[in-house]
Short mmCIF file of C-alpha atoms and ligand atoms in Angstrom, two decimals:
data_model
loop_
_atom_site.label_atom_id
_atom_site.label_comp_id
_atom_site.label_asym_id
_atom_site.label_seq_id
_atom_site.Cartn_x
_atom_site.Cartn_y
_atom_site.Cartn_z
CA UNK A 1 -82.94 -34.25 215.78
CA UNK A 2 -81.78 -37.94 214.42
CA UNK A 3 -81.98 -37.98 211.14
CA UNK A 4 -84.60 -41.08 210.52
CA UNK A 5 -87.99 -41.85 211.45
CA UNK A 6 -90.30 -44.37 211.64
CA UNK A 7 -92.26 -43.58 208.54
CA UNK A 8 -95.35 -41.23 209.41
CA UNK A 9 -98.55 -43.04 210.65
CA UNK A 10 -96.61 -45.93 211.99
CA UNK A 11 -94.54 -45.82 215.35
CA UNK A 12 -92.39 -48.18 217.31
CA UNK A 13 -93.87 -50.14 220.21
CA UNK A 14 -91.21 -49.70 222.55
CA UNK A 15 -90.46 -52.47 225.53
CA UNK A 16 -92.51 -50.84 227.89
CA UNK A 17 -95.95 -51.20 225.92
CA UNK A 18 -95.35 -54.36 224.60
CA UNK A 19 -96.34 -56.47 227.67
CA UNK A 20 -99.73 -55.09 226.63
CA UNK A 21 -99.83 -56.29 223.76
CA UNK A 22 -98.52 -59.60 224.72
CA UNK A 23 -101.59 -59.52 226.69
CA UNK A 24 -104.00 -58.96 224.05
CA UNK A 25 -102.36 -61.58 221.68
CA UNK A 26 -102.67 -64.24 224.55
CA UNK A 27 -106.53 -63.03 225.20
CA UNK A 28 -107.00 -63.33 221.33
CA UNK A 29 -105.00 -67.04 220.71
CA UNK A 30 -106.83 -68.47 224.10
CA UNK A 31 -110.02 -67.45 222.92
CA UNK A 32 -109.21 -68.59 219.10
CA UNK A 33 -108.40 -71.92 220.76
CA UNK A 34 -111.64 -72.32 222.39
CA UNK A 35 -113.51 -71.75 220.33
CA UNK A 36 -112.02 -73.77 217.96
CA UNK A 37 -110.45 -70.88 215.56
CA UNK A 38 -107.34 -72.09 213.87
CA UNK A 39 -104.42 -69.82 213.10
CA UNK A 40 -103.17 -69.04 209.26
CA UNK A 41 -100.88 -66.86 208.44
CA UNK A 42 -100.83 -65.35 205.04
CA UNK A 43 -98.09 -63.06 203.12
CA UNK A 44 -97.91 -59.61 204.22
CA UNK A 45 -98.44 -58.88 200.12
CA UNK A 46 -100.77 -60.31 197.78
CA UNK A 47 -101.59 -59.72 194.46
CA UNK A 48 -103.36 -56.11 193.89
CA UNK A 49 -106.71 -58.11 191.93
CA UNK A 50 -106.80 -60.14 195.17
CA UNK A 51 -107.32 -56.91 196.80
CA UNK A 52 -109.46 -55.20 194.14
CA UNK A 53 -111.93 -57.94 193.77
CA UNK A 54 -112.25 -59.27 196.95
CA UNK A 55 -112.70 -55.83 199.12
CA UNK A 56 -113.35 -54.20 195.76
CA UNK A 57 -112.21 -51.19 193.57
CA UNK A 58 -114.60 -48.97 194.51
CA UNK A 59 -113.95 -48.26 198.53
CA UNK A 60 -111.65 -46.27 200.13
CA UNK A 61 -109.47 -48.81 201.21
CA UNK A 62 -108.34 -49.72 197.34
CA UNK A 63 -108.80 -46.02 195.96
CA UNK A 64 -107.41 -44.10 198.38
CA UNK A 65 -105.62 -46.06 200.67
CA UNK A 66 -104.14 -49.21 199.26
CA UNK A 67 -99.66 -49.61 199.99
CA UNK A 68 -98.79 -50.59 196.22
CA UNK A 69 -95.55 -52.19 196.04
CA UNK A 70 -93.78 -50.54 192.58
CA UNK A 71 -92.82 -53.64 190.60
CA UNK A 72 -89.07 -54.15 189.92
CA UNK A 73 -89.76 -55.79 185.97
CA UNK A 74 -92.37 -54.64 183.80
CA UNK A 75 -94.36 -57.99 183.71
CA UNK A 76 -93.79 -58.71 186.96
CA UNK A 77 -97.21 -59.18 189.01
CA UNK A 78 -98.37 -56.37 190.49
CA UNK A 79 -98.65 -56.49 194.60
CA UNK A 80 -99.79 -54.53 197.71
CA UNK A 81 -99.35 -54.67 201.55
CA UNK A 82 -102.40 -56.37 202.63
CA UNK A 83 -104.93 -53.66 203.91
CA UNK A 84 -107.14 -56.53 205.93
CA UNK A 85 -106.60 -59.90 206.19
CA UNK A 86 -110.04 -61.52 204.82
CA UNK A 87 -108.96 -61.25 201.19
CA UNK A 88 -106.03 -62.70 202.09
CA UNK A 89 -107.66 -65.78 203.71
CA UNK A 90 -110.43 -66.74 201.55
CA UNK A 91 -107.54 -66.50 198.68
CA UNK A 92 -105.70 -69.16 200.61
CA UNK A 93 -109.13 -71.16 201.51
CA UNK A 94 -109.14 -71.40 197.60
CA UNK A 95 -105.58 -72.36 196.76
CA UNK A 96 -105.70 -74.82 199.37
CA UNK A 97 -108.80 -76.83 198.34
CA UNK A 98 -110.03 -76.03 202.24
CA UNK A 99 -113.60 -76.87 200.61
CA UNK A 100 -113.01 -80.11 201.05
CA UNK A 101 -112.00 -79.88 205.11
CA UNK A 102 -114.66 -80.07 207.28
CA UNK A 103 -117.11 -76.87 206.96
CA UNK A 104 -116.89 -74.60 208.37
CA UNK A 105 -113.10 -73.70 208.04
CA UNK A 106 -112.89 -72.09 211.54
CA UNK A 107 -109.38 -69.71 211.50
CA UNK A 108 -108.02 -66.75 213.24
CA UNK A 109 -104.97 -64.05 212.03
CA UNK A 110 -103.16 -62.00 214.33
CA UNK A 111 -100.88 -59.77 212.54
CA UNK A 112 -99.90 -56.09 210.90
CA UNK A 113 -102.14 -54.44 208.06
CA UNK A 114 -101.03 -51.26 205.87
CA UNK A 115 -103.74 -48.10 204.93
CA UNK A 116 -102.72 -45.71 203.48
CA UNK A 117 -104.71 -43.46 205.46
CA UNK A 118 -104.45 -39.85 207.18
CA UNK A 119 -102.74 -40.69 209.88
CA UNK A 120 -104.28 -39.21 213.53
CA UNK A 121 -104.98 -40.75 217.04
CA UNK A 122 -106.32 -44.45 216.59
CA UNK A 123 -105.66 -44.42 212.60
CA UNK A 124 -102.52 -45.38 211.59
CA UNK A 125 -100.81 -47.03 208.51
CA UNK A 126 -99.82 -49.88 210.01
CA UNK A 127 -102.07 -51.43 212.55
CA UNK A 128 -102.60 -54.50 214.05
CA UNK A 129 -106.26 -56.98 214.03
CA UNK A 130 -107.01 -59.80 215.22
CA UNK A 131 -109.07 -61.44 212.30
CA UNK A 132 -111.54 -63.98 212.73
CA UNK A 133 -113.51 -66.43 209.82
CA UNK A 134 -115.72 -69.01 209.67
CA UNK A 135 -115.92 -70.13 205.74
CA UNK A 136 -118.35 -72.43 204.65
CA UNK A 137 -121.29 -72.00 207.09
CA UNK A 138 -124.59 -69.95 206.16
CA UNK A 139 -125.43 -69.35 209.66
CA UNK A 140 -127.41 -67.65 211.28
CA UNK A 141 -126.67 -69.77 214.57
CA UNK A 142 -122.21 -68.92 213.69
CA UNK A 143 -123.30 -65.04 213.08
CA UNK A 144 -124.01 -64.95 217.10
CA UNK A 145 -121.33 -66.95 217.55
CA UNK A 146 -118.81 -64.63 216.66
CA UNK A 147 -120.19 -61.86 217.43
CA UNK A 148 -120.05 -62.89 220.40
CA UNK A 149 -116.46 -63.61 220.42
CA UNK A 150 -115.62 -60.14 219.71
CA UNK A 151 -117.58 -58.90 223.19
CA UNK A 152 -116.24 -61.52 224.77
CA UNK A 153 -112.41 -60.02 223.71
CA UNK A 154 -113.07 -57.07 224.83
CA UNK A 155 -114.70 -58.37 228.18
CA UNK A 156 -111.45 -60.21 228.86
CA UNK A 157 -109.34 -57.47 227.69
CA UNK A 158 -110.94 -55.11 230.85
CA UNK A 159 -113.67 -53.23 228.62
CA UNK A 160 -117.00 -53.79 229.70
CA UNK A 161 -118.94 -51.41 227.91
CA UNK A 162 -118.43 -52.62 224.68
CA UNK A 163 -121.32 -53.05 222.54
CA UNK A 164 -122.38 -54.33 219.10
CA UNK A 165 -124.02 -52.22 216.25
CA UNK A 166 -126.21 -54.65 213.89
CA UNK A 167 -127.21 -54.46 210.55
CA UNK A 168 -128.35 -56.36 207.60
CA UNK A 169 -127.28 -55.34 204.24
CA UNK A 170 -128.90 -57.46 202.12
CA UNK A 171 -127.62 -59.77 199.11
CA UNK A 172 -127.35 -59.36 195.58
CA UNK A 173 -130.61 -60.37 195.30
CA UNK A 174 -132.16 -57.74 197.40
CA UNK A 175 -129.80 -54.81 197.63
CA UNK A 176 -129.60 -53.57 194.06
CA UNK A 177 -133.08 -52.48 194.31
CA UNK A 178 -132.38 -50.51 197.81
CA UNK A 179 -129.69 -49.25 196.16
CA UNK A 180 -131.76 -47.52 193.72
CA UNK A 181 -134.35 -46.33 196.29
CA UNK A 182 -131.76 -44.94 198.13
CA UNK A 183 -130.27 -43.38 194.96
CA UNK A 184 -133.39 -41.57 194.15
CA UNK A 185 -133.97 -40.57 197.47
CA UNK A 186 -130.29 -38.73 197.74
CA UNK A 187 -131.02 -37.43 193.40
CA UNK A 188 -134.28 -35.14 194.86
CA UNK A 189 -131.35 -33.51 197.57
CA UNK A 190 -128.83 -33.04 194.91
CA UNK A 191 -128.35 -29.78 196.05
CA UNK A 192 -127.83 -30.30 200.00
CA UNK A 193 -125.10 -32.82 199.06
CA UNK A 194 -121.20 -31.56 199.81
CA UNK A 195 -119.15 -31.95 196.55
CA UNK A 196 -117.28 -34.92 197.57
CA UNK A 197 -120.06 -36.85 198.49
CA UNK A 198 -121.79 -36.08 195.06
CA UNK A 199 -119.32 -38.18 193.99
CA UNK A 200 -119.60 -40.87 196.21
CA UNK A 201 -123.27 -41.26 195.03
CA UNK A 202 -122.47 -42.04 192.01
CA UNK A 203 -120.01 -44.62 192.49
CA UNK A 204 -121.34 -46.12 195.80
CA UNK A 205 -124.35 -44.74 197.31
CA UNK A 206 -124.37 -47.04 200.17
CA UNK A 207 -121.45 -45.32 201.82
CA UNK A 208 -123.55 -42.04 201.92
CA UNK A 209 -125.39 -43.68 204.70
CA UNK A 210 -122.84 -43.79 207.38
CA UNK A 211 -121.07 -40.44 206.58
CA UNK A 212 -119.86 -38.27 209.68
CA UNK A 213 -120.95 -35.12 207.70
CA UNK A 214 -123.29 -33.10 209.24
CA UNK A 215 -125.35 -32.44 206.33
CA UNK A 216 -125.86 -36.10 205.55
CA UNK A 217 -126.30 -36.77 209.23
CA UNK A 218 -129.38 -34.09 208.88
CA UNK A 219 -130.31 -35.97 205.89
CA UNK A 220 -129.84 -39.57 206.43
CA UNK A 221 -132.63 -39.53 209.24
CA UNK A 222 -135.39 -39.49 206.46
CA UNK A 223 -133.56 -42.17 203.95
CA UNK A 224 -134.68 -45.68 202.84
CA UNK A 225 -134.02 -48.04 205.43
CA UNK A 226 -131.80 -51.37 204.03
CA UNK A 227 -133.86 -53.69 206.68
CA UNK A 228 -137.15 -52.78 205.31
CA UNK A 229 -136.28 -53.31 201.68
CA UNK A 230 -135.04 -57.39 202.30
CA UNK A 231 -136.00 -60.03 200.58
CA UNK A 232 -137.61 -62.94 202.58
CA UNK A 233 -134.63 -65.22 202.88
CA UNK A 234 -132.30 -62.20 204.20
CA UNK A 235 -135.19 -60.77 206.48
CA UNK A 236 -135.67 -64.31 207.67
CA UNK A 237 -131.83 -64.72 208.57
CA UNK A 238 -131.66 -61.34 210.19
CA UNK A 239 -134.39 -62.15 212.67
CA UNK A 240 -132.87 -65.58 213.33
CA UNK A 241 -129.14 -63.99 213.96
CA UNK A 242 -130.87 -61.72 216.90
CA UNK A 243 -132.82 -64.35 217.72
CA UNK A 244 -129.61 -66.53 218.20
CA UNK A 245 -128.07 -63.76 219.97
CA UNK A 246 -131.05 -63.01 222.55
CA UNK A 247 -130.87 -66.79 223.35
CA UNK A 248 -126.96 -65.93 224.23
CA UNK A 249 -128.11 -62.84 226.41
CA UNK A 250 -126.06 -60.74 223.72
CA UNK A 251 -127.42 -57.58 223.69
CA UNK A 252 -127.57 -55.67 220.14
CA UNK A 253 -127.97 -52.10 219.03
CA UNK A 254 -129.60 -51.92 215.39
CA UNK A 255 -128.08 -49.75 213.10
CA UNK A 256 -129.77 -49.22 209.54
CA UNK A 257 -126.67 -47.03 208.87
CA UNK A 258 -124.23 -49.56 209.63
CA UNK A 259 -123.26 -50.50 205.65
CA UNK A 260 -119.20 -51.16 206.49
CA UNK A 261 -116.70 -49.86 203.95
CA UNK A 262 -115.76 -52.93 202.43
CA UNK A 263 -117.53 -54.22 199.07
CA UNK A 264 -117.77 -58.19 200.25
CA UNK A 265 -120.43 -58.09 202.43
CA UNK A 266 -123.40 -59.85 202.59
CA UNK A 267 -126.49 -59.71 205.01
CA UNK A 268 -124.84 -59.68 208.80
CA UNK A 269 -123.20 -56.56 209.11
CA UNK A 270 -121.67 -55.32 212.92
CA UNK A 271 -119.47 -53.49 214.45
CA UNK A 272 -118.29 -52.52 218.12
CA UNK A 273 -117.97 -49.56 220.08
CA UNK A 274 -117.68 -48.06 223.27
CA UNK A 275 -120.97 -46.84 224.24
CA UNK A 276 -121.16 -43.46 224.07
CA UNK A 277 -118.27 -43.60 221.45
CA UNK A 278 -119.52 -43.88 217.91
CA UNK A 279 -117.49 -41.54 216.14
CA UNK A 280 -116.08 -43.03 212.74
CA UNK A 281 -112.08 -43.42 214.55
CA UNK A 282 -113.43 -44.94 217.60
CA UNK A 283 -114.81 -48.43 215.55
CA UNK A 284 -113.26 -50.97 218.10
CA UNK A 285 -113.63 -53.98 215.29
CA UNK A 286 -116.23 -54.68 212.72
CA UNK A 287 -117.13 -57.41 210.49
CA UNK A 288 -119.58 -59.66 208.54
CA UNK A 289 -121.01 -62.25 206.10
CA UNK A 290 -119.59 -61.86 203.00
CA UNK A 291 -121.57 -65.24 201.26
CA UNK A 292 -120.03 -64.24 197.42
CA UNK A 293 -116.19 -63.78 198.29
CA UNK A 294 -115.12 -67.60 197.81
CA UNK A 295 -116.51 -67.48 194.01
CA UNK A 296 -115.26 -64.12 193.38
CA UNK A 297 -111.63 -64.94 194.15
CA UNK A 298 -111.80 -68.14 192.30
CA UNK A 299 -113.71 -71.34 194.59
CA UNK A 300 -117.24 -72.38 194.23
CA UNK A 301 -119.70 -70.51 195.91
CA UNK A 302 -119.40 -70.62 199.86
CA UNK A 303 -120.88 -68.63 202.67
CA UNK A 304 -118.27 -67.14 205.25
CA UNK A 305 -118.33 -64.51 208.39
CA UNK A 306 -115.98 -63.43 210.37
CA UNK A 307 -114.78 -60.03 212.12
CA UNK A 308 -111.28 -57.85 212.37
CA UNK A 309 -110.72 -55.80 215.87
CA UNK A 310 -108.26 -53.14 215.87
CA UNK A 311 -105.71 -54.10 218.28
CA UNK A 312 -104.10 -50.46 218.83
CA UNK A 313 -107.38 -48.88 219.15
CA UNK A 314 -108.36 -51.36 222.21
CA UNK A 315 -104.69 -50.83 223.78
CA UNK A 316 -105.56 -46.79 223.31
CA UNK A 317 -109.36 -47.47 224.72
CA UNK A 318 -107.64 -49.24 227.67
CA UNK A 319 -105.36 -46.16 228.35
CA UNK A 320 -108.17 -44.57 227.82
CA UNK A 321 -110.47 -46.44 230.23
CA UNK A 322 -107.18 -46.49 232.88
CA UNK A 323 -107.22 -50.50 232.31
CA UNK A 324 -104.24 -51.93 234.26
CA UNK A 325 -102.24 -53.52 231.74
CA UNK A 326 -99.17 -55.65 232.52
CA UNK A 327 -95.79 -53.75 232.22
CA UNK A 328 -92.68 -55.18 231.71
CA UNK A 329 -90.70 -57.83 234.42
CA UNK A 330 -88.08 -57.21 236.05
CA UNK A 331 -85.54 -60.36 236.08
CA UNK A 332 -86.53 -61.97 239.91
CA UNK A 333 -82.36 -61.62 240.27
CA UNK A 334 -79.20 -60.26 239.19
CA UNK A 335 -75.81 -61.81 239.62
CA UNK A 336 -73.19 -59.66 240.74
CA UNK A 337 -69.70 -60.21 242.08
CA UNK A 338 -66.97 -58.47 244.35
CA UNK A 339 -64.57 -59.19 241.52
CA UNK A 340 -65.24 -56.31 238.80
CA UNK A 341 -63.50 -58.51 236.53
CA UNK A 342 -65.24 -61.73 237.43
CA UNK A 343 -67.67 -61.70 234.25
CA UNK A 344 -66.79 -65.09 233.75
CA UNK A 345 -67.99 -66.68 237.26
CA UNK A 346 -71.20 -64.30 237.02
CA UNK A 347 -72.17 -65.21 233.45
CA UNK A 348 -71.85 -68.99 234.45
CA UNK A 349 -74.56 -68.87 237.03
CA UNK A 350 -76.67 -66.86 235.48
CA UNK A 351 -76.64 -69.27 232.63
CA UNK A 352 -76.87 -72.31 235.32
CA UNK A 353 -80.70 -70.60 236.84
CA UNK A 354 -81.60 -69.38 233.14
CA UNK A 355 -81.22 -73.03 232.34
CA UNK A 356 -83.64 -74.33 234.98
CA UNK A 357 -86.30 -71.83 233.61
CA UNK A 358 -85.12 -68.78 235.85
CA UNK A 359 -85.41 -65.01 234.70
CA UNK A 360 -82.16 -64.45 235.50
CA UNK A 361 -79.78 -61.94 234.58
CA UNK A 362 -75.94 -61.27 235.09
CA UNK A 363 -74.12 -58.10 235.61
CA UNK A 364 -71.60 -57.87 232.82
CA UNK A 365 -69.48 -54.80 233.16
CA UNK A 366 -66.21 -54.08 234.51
CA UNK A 367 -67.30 -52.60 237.88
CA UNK A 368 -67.65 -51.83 241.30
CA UNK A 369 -70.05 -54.25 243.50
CA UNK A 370 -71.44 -50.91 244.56
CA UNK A 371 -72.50 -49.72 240.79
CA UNK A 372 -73.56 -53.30 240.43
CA UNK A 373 -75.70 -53.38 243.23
CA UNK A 374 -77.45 -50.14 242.47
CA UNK A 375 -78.13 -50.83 238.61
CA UNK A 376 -79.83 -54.50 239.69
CA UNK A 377 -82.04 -51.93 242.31
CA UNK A 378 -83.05 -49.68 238.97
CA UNK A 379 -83.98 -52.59 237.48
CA UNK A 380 -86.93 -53.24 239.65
CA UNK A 381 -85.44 -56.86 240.77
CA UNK A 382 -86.11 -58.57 243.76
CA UNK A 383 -82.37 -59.89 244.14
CA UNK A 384 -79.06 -60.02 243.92
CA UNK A 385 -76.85 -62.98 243.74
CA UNK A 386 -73.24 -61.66 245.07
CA UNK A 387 -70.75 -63.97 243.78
CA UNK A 388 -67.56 -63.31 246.43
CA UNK A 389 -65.13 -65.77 248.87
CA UNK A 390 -67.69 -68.14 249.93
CA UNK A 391 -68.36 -69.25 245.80
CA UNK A 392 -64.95 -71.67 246.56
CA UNK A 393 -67.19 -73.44 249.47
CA UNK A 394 -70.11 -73.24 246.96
CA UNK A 395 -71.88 -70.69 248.68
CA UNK A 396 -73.07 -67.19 247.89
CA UNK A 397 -74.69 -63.82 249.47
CA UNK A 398 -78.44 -63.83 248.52
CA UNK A 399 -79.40 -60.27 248.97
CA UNK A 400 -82.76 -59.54 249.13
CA UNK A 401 -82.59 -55.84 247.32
CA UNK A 402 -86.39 -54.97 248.66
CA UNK A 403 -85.84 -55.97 252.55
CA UNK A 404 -82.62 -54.77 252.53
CA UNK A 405 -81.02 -58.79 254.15
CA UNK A 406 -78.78 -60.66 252.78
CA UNK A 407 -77.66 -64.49 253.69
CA UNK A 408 -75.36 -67.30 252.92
CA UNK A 409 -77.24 -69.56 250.72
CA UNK A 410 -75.77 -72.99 249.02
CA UNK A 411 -75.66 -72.17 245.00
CA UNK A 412 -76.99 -75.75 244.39
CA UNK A 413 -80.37 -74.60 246.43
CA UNK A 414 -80.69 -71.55 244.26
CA UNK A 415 -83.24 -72.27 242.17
CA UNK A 416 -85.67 -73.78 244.31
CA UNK A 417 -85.23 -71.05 246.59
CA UNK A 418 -85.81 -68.70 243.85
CA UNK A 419 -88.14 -70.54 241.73
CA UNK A 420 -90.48 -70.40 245.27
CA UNK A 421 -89.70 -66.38 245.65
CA UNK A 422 -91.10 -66.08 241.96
CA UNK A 423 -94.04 -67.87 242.66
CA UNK A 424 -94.57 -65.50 245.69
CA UNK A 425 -94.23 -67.70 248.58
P1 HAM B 501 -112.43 -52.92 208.97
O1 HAM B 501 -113.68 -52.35 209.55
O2 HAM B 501 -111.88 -52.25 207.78
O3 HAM B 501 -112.76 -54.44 208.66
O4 HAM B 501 -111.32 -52.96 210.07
C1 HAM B 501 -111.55 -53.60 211.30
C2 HAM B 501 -110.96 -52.79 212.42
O5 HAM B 501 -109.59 -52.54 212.20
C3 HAM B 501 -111.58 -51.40 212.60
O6 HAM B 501 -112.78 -51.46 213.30
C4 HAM B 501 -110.49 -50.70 213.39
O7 HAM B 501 -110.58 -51.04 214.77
C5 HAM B 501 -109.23 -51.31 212.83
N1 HAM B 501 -108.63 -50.39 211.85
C6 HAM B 501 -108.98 -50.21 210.56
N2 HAM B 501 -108.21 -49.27 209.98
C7 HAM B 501 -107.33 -48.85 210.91
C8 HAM B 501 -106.26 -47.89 210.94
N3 HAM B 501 -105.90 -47.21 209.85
N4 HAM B 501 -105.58 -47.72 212.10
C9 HAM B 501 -105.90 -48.42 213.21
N5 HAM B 501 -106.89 -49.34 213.25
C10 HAM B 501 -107.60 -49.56 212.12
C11 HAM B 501 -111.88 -55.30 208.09
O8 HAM B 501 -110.70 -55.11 208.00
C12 HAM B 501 -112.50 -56.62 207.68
N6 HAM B 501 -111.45 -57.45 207.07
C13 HAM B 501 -113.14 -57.32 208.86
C14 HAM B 501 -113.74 -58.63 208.52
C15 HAM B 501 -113.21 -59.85 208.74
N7 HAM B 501 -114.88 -58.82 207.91
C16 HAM B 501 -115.10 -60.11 207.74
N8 HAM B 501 -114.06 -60.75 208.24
#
């Protein structure tokens, strides 16, 4: 046994599953790019209050599950591993005066979040989304636009049966007065709740509503529903978001249960899923309007949107789904030599095709052409470059390691000849 770990709930994304990866990050920054979503990239800390106000201190994520970094002075600030990036954003949208770009702000994040969570299969404590916002638009019409952008994600990334779960959730305004309805409601079953969600009730009843237990499951089919208790204007920009998305051909599941976990939001509340696959782990992304965060980390009030997809849970959905993924490249040659000891000679042209844009690697160890040979065959590539008498006439073996030939080829034609193999003519 070696006597470190990675730390539990993270793991190490070894060579061979990174080209996936690579994938999704070029799906998510080509996408980002047309649709006109510019990257930011904010501190992997913040400030805890940036945390605890903006996703707020009464949800799991800043209870239970919140990386706090122990401060090395006693008045030092107090920080945390960011658990989500939207916090972190809109904090930057205020500290950089964005209000005065053009609105909306339009950005995307593509990076590593911490939870302290229970770590099991598609929960981990260090993950990776892809984050989305629009700040400074009310919508509806830029609701359907990104949720649209999350299906389309998916769509590129091989899944096709992703769909969106839709909800509205109200605003200040309108929600308080749910929230009591719903309150009373869950009061007269008192008795039928499980301990730990007594609890919950009386901090934040709203999270009651999409609880995996199967008592509240049994329950929850005869509780208030949030879209019958909005107020005109919310009602009003509910029907204009599916409105908006119909007119897109974006099909949309409602969910009067969908109330997300996070304190910011406002109205438009969605997440995605594979259909069939609604369990609480298998949330693909999820997101929403959260129209009071600007003000309550600092700006003047502004409306924003946006969504978060869970990048290891769509690599585990496309494993899942037996998605072909790319895997990892071979080099398209290897140079080798007769000499054992010519390192030199074999480095030097391998640097020569590297520098006109080759994948090109050179054999470096003291050995037989033989051992050479055979590792350059492991390594899945197509050729080998055999450096030997000729080099002196400027000539060298091209072996091709798949067909089993091998020719005298003029070093100086090398890389067109190669550059034309990689392109697969
Ligand atoms: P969230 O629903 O907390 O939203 O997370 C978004 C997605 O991140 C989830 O649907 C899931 O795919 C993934 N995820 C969350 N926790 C974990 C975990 N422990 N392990 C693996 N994947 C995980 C947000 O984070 C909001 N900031 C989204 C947003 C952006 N709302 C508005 N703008």
């Amino acid at each position: 046994m070696p006597p470190y770990r990675a730390p539990r709930g993270t793991r190490d994304l070894l060579p061979a599953e990174r080209p996936a990866w690579r994938a999704l990050a070029d799906i998510a920054r080509s996408l980002s790019d047309a649709y006109g979503y510019r990257e930011i990239e904010t501190p992997l800390f913040e400030q805890v209050d940036v945390f605890e106000r903006g996703v707020g201190a009464v949800t799991d994520i800043i209870e239970k599950e919140l990386f706090r970094i122990a401060p090395r002075t006693e008045d030092a600030e107090v920080w945390a591993l960011r658990p989500e990036g939207t916090a972190g954003i809109v904090r930057a949208y205020v500290q950089h005066g964005m209000q005065t770009w053009p609105q909306p702000v339009r950005l995307m994040l593509l990076g590593p979040m911490f939870r302290y969570d229970r770590p099991q299969a598609g929960r981990y404590r260090q993950f990776w989304q892809w984050d989305i916002e629009a700040i400074g638009d009310a919508g509806p019409a830029i609701d359907a636009e990104i949720i649209e952008l999350g299906l389309r994600f998916y769509r590129e990334a091989g899944l096709e049966d992703v769909e969106v779960h839709l909800n509205s959730i109200g605003d200040p305004g309108c929600r308080p007065a749910y929230i009591e309805a719903l309150g009373a409601f869950y009061a007269k079953r008192l008795d039928e709740l499980p301990p730990h969600e007594r609890e919950r009730l009386a901090t934040n009843p709203l999270r009651l509503l999409d609880s995996k237990d199967p008592a509240l499951v049994r329950i929850n089919v005869d509780a208030p529903v949030i879209t019958e208790h909005l107020c005109d204007a919310c009602a009003d920009h509910f029907a204009e978001v599916k409105d908006h998305l119909d007119a897109l051909g974006v099909e949309h599941r409602p969910e009067t249960g969908l109330v997300r976990g996070l304190d910011y939001y406002t109205r438009t509340a969605f997440e995605y899923y594979r259909r069939g696959r609604e369990g609480q782990q298998q949330a693909l992304g999820g997101g929403g309007r959260y129209d009071g965060l600007v003000e309550l980390l600092g700006g003047k009030h502004t409306p924003g949107i946006g969504f978060a997809l869970g990048l290891d849970r769509v690599i585990l959905t496309q494993q899942d789904a037996g998605v072909e993924v790319p895997s990892v490249r071979p080099p398209i040659a290897v140079v080798v030599g007769a000499d054992p000891g010519g390192t030199a000679e074999r480095l030097r042209v391998a640097t020569d095709l590297r520098a006109e844009g080759l994948p090109v690697r050179a054999d470096l160890a003291i050995r037989k052409l033989g051992r050479q040979l055979e590792a350059a065959a492991r390594e899945g590539s197509r050729f080998a470059i055999i450096l030997g008498d000729e080099l002196s006439e400027g000539n060298v073996q091209l072996r091709d390691l798949e067909a089993a030939s091998q020719k005298v080829v003029a070093i100086d034609d090398l890389p067109a000849l190669l550059l034309r193999k990689s392109q697969g003519s």
